[in-house]
Each structure stands twice: as structure tokens, then as C-alpha cells.
mmCIF file of C-alpha atoms in Angstrom:
data_model
loop_
_atom_site.group_PDB
_atom_site.id
_atom_site.type_symbol
_atom_site.label_atom_id
_atom_site.label_comp_id
_atom_site.label_asym_id
_atom_site.label_seq_id
_atom_site.Cartn_x
_atom_site.Cartn_y
_atom_site.Cartn_z
ATOM 1 C CA UNK C 1 0.020 0.057 0.150
ATOM 2 C CA UNK C 2 2.969 2.396 0.889
ATOM 3 C CA UNK C 3 4.579 1.752 -2.341
ATOM 4 C CA UNK C 4 1.225 1.956 -4.700
ATOM 5 C CA UNK C 5 0.782 5.741 -2.687
ATOM 6 C CA UNK C 6 4.383 6.478 -3.490
ATOM 7 C CA UNK C 7 3.838 5.974 -7.151
ATOM 8 C CA UNK C 8 0.736 7.812 -6.980
ATOM 9 C CA UNK C 9 2.609 10.540 -5.479
ATOM 10 C CA UNK C 10 5.463 10.406 -7.950
ATOM 11 C CA UNK C 11 2.918 10.656 -11.007
ATOM 12 C CA UNK C 12 1.495 13.815 -9.752
ATOM 13 C CA UNK C 13 4.693 15.225 -9.407
ATOM 14 C CA UNK C 14 5.576 14.387 -13.020
ATOM 15 C CA UNK C 15 2.420 15.203 -14.279
ATOM 16 C CA UNK C 16 2.707 18.822 -12.594
ATOM 17 C CA UNK C 17 6.159 19.083 -14.258
ATOM 18 C CA UNK C 18 4.773 18.470 -17.764
ATOM 19 C CA UNK C 19 2.409 21.375 -16.965
ATOM 20 C CA UNK C 20 5.198 23.904 -16.473
ATOM 21 C CA UNK C 21 7.582 22.534 -19.076
ATOM 22 C CA UNK C 22 5.268 20.849 -21.960
ATOM 23 C CA UNK C 23 2.135 23.339 -21.361
ATOM 24 C CA UNK C 24 4.150 26.298 -20.591
ATOM 25 C CA UNK C 25 2.321 27.366 -17.680
ATOM 26 C CA UNK C 26 3.287 29.431 -14.951
ATOM 27 C CA UNK C 27 3.560 28.626 -11.566
ATOM 28 C CA UNK C 28 1.219 30.838 -10.281
ATOM 29 C CA UNK C 29 -1.434 29.571 -12.636
ATOM 30 C CA UNK C 30 -1.604 26.221 -10.644
ATOM 31 C CA UNK C 31 -3.378 25.326 -7.512
ATOM 32 C CA UNK C 32 -2.817 22.394 -5.534
ATOM 33 C CA UNK C 33 -5.126 20.077 -3.377
ATOM 34 C CA UNK C 34 -7.468 22.773 -3.057
ATOM 35 C CA UNK C 35 -10.313 22.365 -0.449
ATOM 36 C CA UNK C 36 -13.564 23.738 -1.547
ATOM 37 C CA UNK C 37 -16.689 24.348 0.324
ATOM 38 C CA UNK C 38 -20.432 22.754 -0.718
ATOM 39 C CA UNK C 39 -22.811 25.397 -0.741
ATOM 40 C CA UNK C 40 -24.086 25.026 2.536
ATOM 41 C CA UNK C 41 -20.179 25.582 4.070
ATOM 42 C CA UNK C 42 -20.455 22.250 6.234
ATOM 43 C CA UNK C 43 -17.670 20.528 4.264
ATOM 44 C CA UNK C 44 -14.674 20.392 2.219
ATOM 45 C CA UNK C 45 -14.228 18.270 -0.852
ATOM 46 C CA UNK C 46 -10.460 18.280 -2.509
ATOM 47 C CA UNK C 47 -10.003 18.808 -6.350
ATOM 48 C CA UNK C 48 -6.332 17.821 -7.187
ATOM 49 C CA UNK C 49 -5.597 20.557 -8.996
ATOM 50 C CA UNK C 50 -6.634 23.793 -10.560
ATOM 51 C CA UNK C 51 -5.653 25.644 -13.901
ATOM 52 C CA UNK C 52 -6.288 29.160 -14.359
ATOM 53 C CA UNK C 53 -5.725 29.914 -18.144
ATOM 54 C CA UNK C 54 -7.111 32.869 -20.623
ATOM 55 C CA UNK C 55 -10.104 30.068 -21.846
ATOM 56 C CA UNK C 56 -11.074 29.460 -18.554
ATOM 57 C CA UNK C 57 -10.290 27.319 -14.883
ATOM 58 C CA UNK C 58 -9.452 23.955 -15.046
ATOM 59 C CA UNK C 59 -10.548 21.686 -12.331
ATOM 60 C CA UNK C 60 -8.757 18.343 -12.617
ATOM 61 C CA UNK C 61 -9.316 15.295 -10.286
ATOM 62 C CA UNK C 62 -6.264 13.139 -10.953
ATOM 63 C CA UNK C 63 -6.466 9.331 -11.112
ATOM 64 C CA UNK C 64 -3.535 7.209 -11.302
ATOM 65 C CA UNK C 65 -5.528 3.439 -11.656
ATOM 66 C CA UNK C 66 -4.494 0.632 -12.682
ATOM 67 C CA UNK C 67 -6.380 -2.153 -14.510
ATOM 68 C CA UNK C 68 -9.016 -2.095 -16.478
ATOM 69 C CA UNK C 69 -12.071 0.680 -15.667
ATOM 70 C CA UNK C 70 -15.257 0.664 -16.566
ATOM 71 C CA UNK C 71 -18.726 2.444 -15.614
ATOM 72 C CA UNK C 72 -21.958 0.835 -14.936
ATOM 73 C CA UNK C 73 -25.087 3.014 -13.697
ATOM 74 C CA UNK C 74 -23.671 5.453 -11.194
ATOM 75 C CA UNK C 75 -20.271 3.592 -10.283
ATOM 76 C CA UNK C 76 -16.962 2.790 -11.654
ATOM 77 C CA UNK C 77 -15.547 -0.825 -11.451
ATOM 78 C CA UNK C 78 -11.859 -1.252 -11.303
ATOM 79 C CA UNK C 79 -11.018 -4.846 -12.500
ATOM 80 C CA UNK C 80 -6.779 -5.677 -11.258
ATOM 81 C CA UNK C 81 -5.457 -9.126 -12.394
ATOM 82 C CA UNK C 82 -3.907 -10.565 -8.916
ATOM 83 C CA UNK C 83 -2.098 -13.263 -10.271
ATOM 84 C CA UNK C 84 0.518 -15.497 -8.258
ATOM 85 C CA UNK C 85 2.353 -18.904 -9.325
ATOM 86 C CA UNK C 86 -0.635 -20.731 -8.149
ATOM 87 C CA UNK C 87 -3.702 -18.962 -8.974
ATOM 88 C CA UNK C 88 -5.043 -16.463 -11.256
ATOM 89 C CA UNK C 89 -7.576 -13.645 -9.928
ATOM 90 C CA UNK C 90 -9.179 -10.453 -10.710
ATOM 91 C CA UNK C 91 -10.249 -8.228 -7.833
ATOM 92 C CA UNK C 92 -12.674 -5.652 -8.311
ATOM 93 C CA UNK C 93 -13.193 -2.387 -6.716
ATOM 94 C CA UNK C 94 -16.142 -0.036 -6.595
ATOM 95 C CA UNK C 95 -15.700 3.529 -6.906
ATOM 96 C CA UNK C 96 -18.123 6.526 -6.536
ATOM 97 C CA UNK C 97 -18.771 8.374 -10.357
ATOM 98 C CA UNK C 98 -15.196 10.120 -10.367
ATOM 99 C CA UNK C 99 -17.440 12.249 -13.710
ATOM 100 C CA UNK C 100 -20.143 13.311 -11.499
ATOM 101 C CA UNK C 101 -17.995 14.071 -8.435
ATOM 102 C CA UNK C 102 -15.366 16.413 -10.359
ATOM 103 C CA UNK C 103 -18.675 18.261 -11.776
ATOM 104 C CA UNK C 104 -20.408 18.264 -8.556
ATOM 105 C CA UNK C 105 -16.948 20.091 -6.891
ATOM 106 C CA UNK C 106 -16.640 22.101 -9.905
ATOM 107 C CA UNK C 107 -20.110 23.739 -9.105
ATOM 108 C CA UNK C 108 -18.753 24.784 -5.396
ATOM 109 C CA UNK C 109 -15.849 25.974 -6.130
ATOM 110 C CA UNK C 110 -17.723 28.256 -9.017
ATOM 111 C CA UNK C 111 -20.310 29.324 -6.034
ATOM 112 C CA UNK C 112 -17.937 29.780 -3.528
ATOM 113 C CA UNK C 113 -15.998 32.401 -6.155
ATOM 114 C CA UNK C 114 -18.992 33.980 -6.978
ATOM 115 C CA UNK C 115 -19.652 34.376 -2.956
ATOM 116 C CA UNK C 116 -16.093 36.197 -2.497
ATOM 117 C CA UNK C 117 -16.380 38.543 -5.744
ATOM 118 C CA UNK C 118 -14.704 36.241 -8.640
ATOM 119 C CA UNK C 119 -17.685 36.764 -10.705
ATOM 120 C CA UNK C 120 -17.141 34.118 -13.830
ATOM 121 C CA UNK C 121 -19.257 32.984 -15.820
ATOM 122 C CA UNK C 122 -20.020 29.175 -15.315
ATOM 123 C CA UNK C 123 -19.445 27.983 -19.028
ATOM 124 C CA UNK C 124 -16.006 28.922 -18.446
ATOM 125 C CA UNK C 125 -15.535 25.844 -15.400
ATOM 126 C CA UNK C 126 -14.115 22.575 -17.630
ATOM 127 C CA UNK C 127 -14.362 19.870 -15.084
ATOM 128 C CA UNK C 128 -11.745 16.935 -16.098
ATOM 129 C CA UNK C 129 -10.772 13.434 -14.817
ATOM 130 C CA UNK C 130 -7.344 12.617 -15.771
ATOM 131 C CA UNK C 131 -6.260 9.018 -15.944
ATOM 132 C CA UNK C 132 -2.320 9.289 -15.536
ATOM 133 C CA UNK C 133 -1.169 5.717 -15.414
ATOM 134 C CA UNK C 134 -0.434 4.344 -19.030
ATOM 135 C CA UNK C 135 -1.198 0.742 -18.120
ATOM 136 C CA UNK C 136 -4.718 1.890 -17.483
ATOM 137 C CA UNK C 137 -7.443 0.379 -19.855
ATOM 138 C CA UNK C 138 -10.259 1.963 -20.313
ATOM 139 C CA UNK C 139 -13.487 0.187 -21.623
ATOM 140 C CA UNK C 140 -14.400 1.982 -24.761
ATOM 141 C CA UNK C 141 -17.467 3.835 -23.621
ATOM 142 C CA UNK C 142 -15.446 6.129 -21.015
ATOM 143 C CA UNK C 143 -13.202 7.883 -23.234
ATOM 144 C CA UNK C 144 -16.148 9.110 -25.056
ATOM 145 C CA UNK C 145 -17.095 10.631 -22.127
ATOM 146 C CA UNK C 146 -16.366 14.790 -22.721
ATOM 147 C CA UNK C 147 -14.632 15.293 -19.009
ATOM 148 C CA UNK C 148 -12.860 12.326 -19.066
ATOM 149 C CA UNK C 149 -8.996 12.401 -20.596
ATOM 150 C CA UNK C 150 -7.272 8.877 -21.215
ATOM 151 C CA UNK C 151 -3.521 8.178 -20.661
ATOM 152 C CA UNK C 152 -2.693 8.023 -24.402
ATOM 153 C CA UNK C 153 -4.501 11.714 -24.785
ATOM 154 C CA UNK C 154 -2.758 13.225 -21.133
ATOM 155 C CA UNK C 155 0.009 14.597 -23.289
ATOM 156 C CA UNK C 156 -1.744 16.443 -26.166
ATOM 157 C CA UNK C 157 -4.317 17.928 -23.013
ATOM 158 C CA UNK C 158 -1.019 18.872 -21.307
ATOM 159 C CA UNK C 159 0.149 20.734 -24.574
ATOM 160 C CA UNK C 160 -3.184 22.632 -25.223
ATOM 161 C CA UNK C 161 -2.606 24.759 -22.531
ATOM 162 C CA UNK C 162 0.465 26.151 -24.658
ATOM 163 C CA UNK C 163 0.134 29.492 -26.080
ATOM 164 C CA UNK C 164 1.795 30.738 -29.243
ATOM 165 C CA UNK C 165 3.469 34.603 -29.470
ATOM 166 C CA UNK C 166 1.026 35.163 -31.837
ATOM 167 C CA UNK C 167 -2.097 34.024 -30.040
ATOM 168 C CA UNK C 168 -0.820 35.834 -26.922
ATOM 169 C CA UNK C 169 -0.367 39.220 -28.810
ATOM 170 C CA UNK C 170 -4.161 38.521 -30.620
ATOM 171 C CA UNK C 171 -5.550 38.733 -26.849
ATOM 172 C CA UNK C 172 -3.831 41.734 -25.366
ATOM 173 C CA UNK C 173 -5.642 43.873 -28.101
ATOM 174 C CA UNK C 174 -8.612 41.963 -29.007
ATOM 175 C CA UNK C 175 -11.487 43.105 -26.339
ATOM 176 C CA UNK C 176 -12.215 40.121 -24.065
ATOM 177 C CA UNK C 177 -15.755 39.780 -25.274
ATOM 178 C CA UNK C 178 -14.716 39.426 -28.143
ATOM 179 C CA UNK C 179 -11.847 36.970 -28.106
ATOM 180 C CA UNK C 180 -13.979 34.469 -25.235
ATOM 181 C CA UNK C 181 -10.874 34.690 -23.205
ATOM 182 C CA UNK C 182 -11.009 36.097 -19.304
ATOM 183 C CA UNK C 183 -10.190 39.036 -19.093
ATOM 184 C CA UNK C 184 -6.648 40.622 -17.253
ATOM 185 C CA UNK C 185 -9.199 41.890 -14.080
ATOM 186 C CA UNK C 186 -11.071 38.390 -14.439
ATOM 187 C CA UNK C 187 -7.719 36.587 -13.749
ATOM 188 C CA UNK C 188 -6.544 38.865 -11.257
ATOM 189 C CA UNK C 189 -9.753 38.461 -9.140
ATOM 190 C CA UNK C 190 -9.485 34.642 -10.153
ATOM 191 C CA UNK C 191 -6.122 34.460 -8.920
ATOM 192 C CA UNK C 192 -6.681 36.114 -5.368
ATOM 193 C CA UNK C 193 -9.739 34.136 -4.556
ATOM 194 C CA UNK C 194 -8.201 30.929 -5.674
ATOM 195 C CA UNK C 195 -5.164 31.783 -3.168
ATOM 196 C CA UNK C 196 -7.628 32.386 -0.069
ATOM 197 C CA UNK C 197 -8.804 28.831 -0.828
ATOM 198 C CA UNK C 198 -7.124 26.519 2.278
ATOM 199 C CA UNK C 199 -5.387 23.217 1.290
ATOM 200 C CA UNK C 200 -3.904 20.494 4.017
ATOM 201 C CA UNK C 201 -2.044 21.461 6.983
ATOM 202 C CA UNK C 202 1.360 19.607 6.909
ATOM 203 C CA UNK C 203 2.821 18.507 10.295
ATOM 204 C CA UNK C 204 6.698 17.825 10.375
ATOM 205 C CA UNK C 205 8.026 15.485 13.313
ATOM 206 C CA UNK C 206 11.447 15.242 14.812
ATOM 207 C CA UNK C 207 13.094 12.665 12.284
ATOM 208 C CA UNK C 208 11.770 13.548 8.981
ATOM 209 C CA UNK C 209 8.591 11.967 8.687
ATOM 210 C CA UNK C 210 6.147 14.075 7.623
ATOM 211 C CA UNK C 211 2.093 14.554 8.131
ATOM 212 C CA UNK C 212 -0.801 15.793 5.723
ATOM 213 C CA UNK C 213 -4.232 16.594 7.454
ATOM 214 C CA UNK C 214 -6.121 18.995 9.712
ATOM 215 C CA UNK C 215 -4.594 20.137 12.821
ATOM 216 C CA UNK C 216 -7.059 20.533 15.439
ATOM 217 C CA UNK C 217 -5.468 22.307 18.229
ATOM 218 C CA UNK C 218 -3.717 22.482 21.453
ATOM 219 C CA UNK C 219 -4.889 23.493 24.905
ATOM 220 C CA UNK C 220 -2.027 25.537 25.652
ATOM 221 C CA UNK C 221 -1.687 27.297 21.926
ATOM 222 C CA UNK C 222 -3.856 29.900 20.604
ATOM 223 C CA UNK C 223 -3.814 30.322 17.121
ATOM 224 C CA UNK C 224 -5.327 32.912 14.503
ATOM 225 C CA UNK C 225 -5.313 30.965 11.344
ATOM 226 C CA UNK C 226 -5.659 34.650 9.606
ATOM 227 C CA UNK C 227 -2.512 35.609 10.914
ATOM 228 C CA UNK C 228 -0.587 32.940 11.520
ATOM 229 C CA UNK C 229 0.750 30.293 9.049
ATOM 230 C CA UNK C 230 3.967 28.424 10.919
ATOM 231 C CA UNK C 231 4.195 27.118 14.430
ATOM 232 C CA UNK C 232 7.831 26.686 15.295
ATOM 233 C CA UNK C 233 8.436 24.260 17.578
ATOM 234 C CA UNK C 234 11.800 24.539 19.799
ATOM 235 C CA UNK C 235 13.080 21.798 22.336
ATOM 236 C CA UNK C 236 15.316 20.845 25.177
ATOM 237 C CA UNK C 237 16.522 17.562 24.064
ATOM 238 C CA UNK C 238 20.482 18.054 25.488
ATOM 239 C CA UNK C 239 20.521 15.037 27.784
ATOM 240 C CA UNK C 240 22.820 16.981 30.263
ATOM 241 C CA UNK C 241 20.907 19.999 30.214
ATOM 242 C CA UNK C 242 17.948 17.621 30.800
ATOM 243 C CA UNK C 243 19.288 15.955 34.098
ATOM 244 C CA UNK C 244 20.109 19.902 35.578
ATOM 245 C CA UNK C 245 16.695 20.952 35.117
ATOM 246 C CA UNK C 246 15.401 17.721 36.558
ATOM 247 C CA UNK C 247 17.761 18.034 39.250
ATOM 248 C CA UNK C 248 16.437 21.226 40.668
ATOM 249 C CA UNK C 249 13.222 20.525 39.923
ATOM 250 C CA UNK C 250 11.684 21.496 36.725
ATOM 251 C CA UNK C 251 10.175 19.736 33.900
ATOM 252 C CA UNK C 252 11.280 20.101 30.569
ATOM 253 C CA UNK C 253 9.716 22.182 28.269
ATOM 254 C CA UNK C 254 8.997 23.001 24.329
ATOM 255 C CA UNK C 255 8.902 26.841 22.934
ATOM 256 C CA UNK C 256 6.419 27.181 20.229
ATOM 257 C CA UNK C 257 7.026 30.225 17.820
ATOM 258 C CA UNK C 258 4.241 31.402 15.752
ATOM 259 C CA UNK C 259 4.973 33.376 12.621
ATOM 260 C CA UNK C 260 2.929 36.552 10.918
ATOM 261 C CA UNK C 261 1.113 35.196 7.893
ATOM 262 C CA UNK C 262 2.930 36.539 5.115
ATOM 263 C CA UNK C 263 5.174 37.805 7.173
ATOM 264 C CA UNK C 264 8.657 36.629 5.086
ATOM 265 C CA UNK C 265 11.494 38.825 4.877
ATOM 266 C CA UNK C 266 14.756 38.510 3.294
ATOM 267 C CA UNK C 267 16.582 37.714 6.628
ATOM 268 C CA UNK C 268 14.113 37.113 9.153
ATOM 269 C CA UNK C 269 10.467 36.508 9.610
ATOM 270 C CA UNK C 270 8.019 38.105 11.843
ATOM 271 C CA UNK C 271 6.913 36.562 15.143
ATOM 272 C CA UNK C 272 3.513 36.728 16.066
ATOM 273 C CA UNK C 273 3.650 35.305 19.274
ATOM 274 C CA UNK C 274 5.421 32.941 21.441
ATOM 275 C CA UNK C 275 4.017 30.467 24.315
ATOM 276 C CA UNK C 276 6.376 27.849 26.405
ATOM 277 C CA UNK C 277 4.126 24.571 26.756
ATOM 278 C CA UNK C 278 5.379 21.170 28.859
ATOM 279 C CA UNK C 279 6.815 18.923 27.270
ATOM 280 C CA UNK C 280 4.363 16.213 27.558
ATOM 281 C CA UNK C 281 1.213 18.574 25.830
ATOM 282 C CA UNK C 282 -0.353 16.660 23.144
ATOM 283 C CA UNK C 283 -1.089 18.337 19.959
ATOM 284 C CA UNK C 284 -4.898 17.088 18.038
ATOM 285 C CA UNK C 285 -4.089 16.054 14.446
ATOM 286 C CA UNK C 286 -6.317 14.490 11.919
ATOM 287 C CA UNK C 287 -4.231 12.883 9.401
ATOM 288 C CA UNK C 288 -5.891 13.092 5.693
ATOM 289 C CA UNK C 289 -8.352 9.600 5.330
ATOM 290 C CA UNK C 290 -8.251 8.664 9.355
ATOM 291 C CA UNK C 291 -11.638 9.013 10.900
ATOM 292 C CA UNK C 292 -9.998 10.116 14.507
ATOM 293 C CA UNK C 293 -7.623 12.670 15.597
ATOM 294 C CA UNK C 294 -4.269 11.473 16.664
ATOM 295 C CA UNK C 295 -2.641 12.589 19.649
ATOM 296 C CA UNK C 296 0.648 13.377 19.002
ATOM 297 C CA UNK C 297 2.968 14.863 22.082
ATOM 298 C CA UNK C 298 4.564 18.608 21.356
ATOM 299 C CA UNK C 299 8.048 17.097 22.158
ATOM 300 C CA UNK C 300 8.382 15.044 18.960
ATOM 301 C CA UNK C 301 7.139 18.238 16.902
ATOM 302 C CA UNK C 302 9.408 20.565 14.886
ATOM 303 C CA UNK C 303 7.005 22.669 12.650
ATOM 304 C CA UNK C 304 3.242 22.817 11.553
ATOM 305 C CA UNK C 305 2.130 24.847 8.513
ATOM 306 C CA UNK C 306 -1.112 25.831 8.379
ATOM 307 C CA UNK C 307 -3.086 26.288 5.464
ATOM 308 C CA UNK C 308 -5.562 29.498 4.945
#
């Protein structure tokens, strides 16, 4: 399972790199892992990649599935051969229709942007499900779906974003209501609104392990996400110092620095506040895909990077 997850991450990273190299897209035009609230603001669903171009907003869900894919009623089936020396077998996995899911998430994104002042016609949003794995075999009816990008068409899809010099000059001097392309004002408003949509929080453990999920809080730390983008944990891990503190009756402590959001300088970072907490304090963190919060000792944490 870990190997499968690593392969998926590598495929996603390769796709993002190709968007830059083959598609000619700027880094600022690509937004990853946006968690878009539904129309009732009760839950959030993730869109793997959102691409902002003059043609419109492309909302992509990436699939690195391996096997044979078919659609049946409101679900899709993935058939994966599992052959051994003694037995030939095929496992069948069932998934909710990914095309309907990306359509729903794209509609939620459009509603969210409209509520936040980035007004754009709905037909300028393009939902797509991109199958990355070249060994994925799609049933004949699946590639006929307009929102599906088959593995054999991934490269041409990426190259379709590349804009030539003549086209670029034409778009500059042609009014957007004639060309159909988004105006610079539209792109600027959409960029600002997309940058404010949260992604996942990142928790770095001492030793190098990284967890992705939602920071739920700590009883000793009061955090305002709008003002803070990182918590840095400093520890007293020197054995000699620890013994000396213990001899005089003190327990080890952890110092937590909270850095201001957007407060990056050339040689320094603006600190909003600092708090000292007991070393045995616990931080609640909901790891992506888990149903319950993990209680992580503060003494094991190096930093927490907060999304908006």
C-alpha cells in the first residue's frame, strides 16, 4: 500500500512538472489540493489541480489507477489482475462516479468564487478526470465522455495549454468580450480568490516524517489562522541540560513560535507570538484519510504549517 501511494505521488508530481514544461504554464496559474466548501459550508472536498488560463478554469481530478476501468450505472469498476504462481485472480473495486464528483466539486468552486467577488460565467469552468497511468485500460464508452482524459491523450491535453506568441499578442489587443478569453481583471480576481482557498495542514515530526491533514488544536496554544501560517517547536533535547533541570525540580518545556502569515523577509520572519508549553502536551491532528484525531506529543513535533 505504501509503495502504491508513493507511485501515485510520483505520478502526480510528474504531471505537475509536465504542465510547466510542456504546457508552458506559470507556477502562479497552478493550484494544488484545494479544499472547496460545499454550498452549505458544512464540508469540504478536494480538487487535485486547478489551472487558471485565459481559456477558463480547469478543475482536474487525477487518477493513477492500474487495471481495467468500466462505468456501470452510478459507479465505476476497477478490475485489477492479482496473479500468483498457483492462482490467477482478479479483484474488483467499486468507486463513486468520478465524473459526477468532479462536476459537483467544480460547481461548488464556482459558487464559492462568486460569493467571494470573483464573478465569472459558469461555462468558463471545465471539469476533467485525468487518468495518468499508461497501463490503465478504459472500456470503449469511457473515453467518449467529454470530461475524461485517457492515458493516451494526457500529453496532448497538457500541450493544449501552451500559448504561441501570435495568440498571446492577439489576446492582448482583442477585447475579451470578442475573443472569449478571460480579461486580465478576471484572472487577477480569480487568482486572489483561489489563493485564499485552504489546502491541507502539514505536520513535520522530529526525524523527518511528514503528516498531511488538519491541525485540530492544543489546549496550551491559541492560534488565529488568518494571522499565523507556521508554528515552530523548539525543544530541550540535550541530555546534560535535561538532567540539570530535573535535579532542581523543573520539567522540560517546549517553546512554540508563531510566525505571521505573509511575514517573510530576506533575513528574518515576523513572529506574532511565542508560548512555552509542557513537553508532555499533546497536539490534536486529523491525518488525511483517518476517522479520528491523533494525539501527538509536542516534544515529537518540529513544525506545523497551517493552510488558510
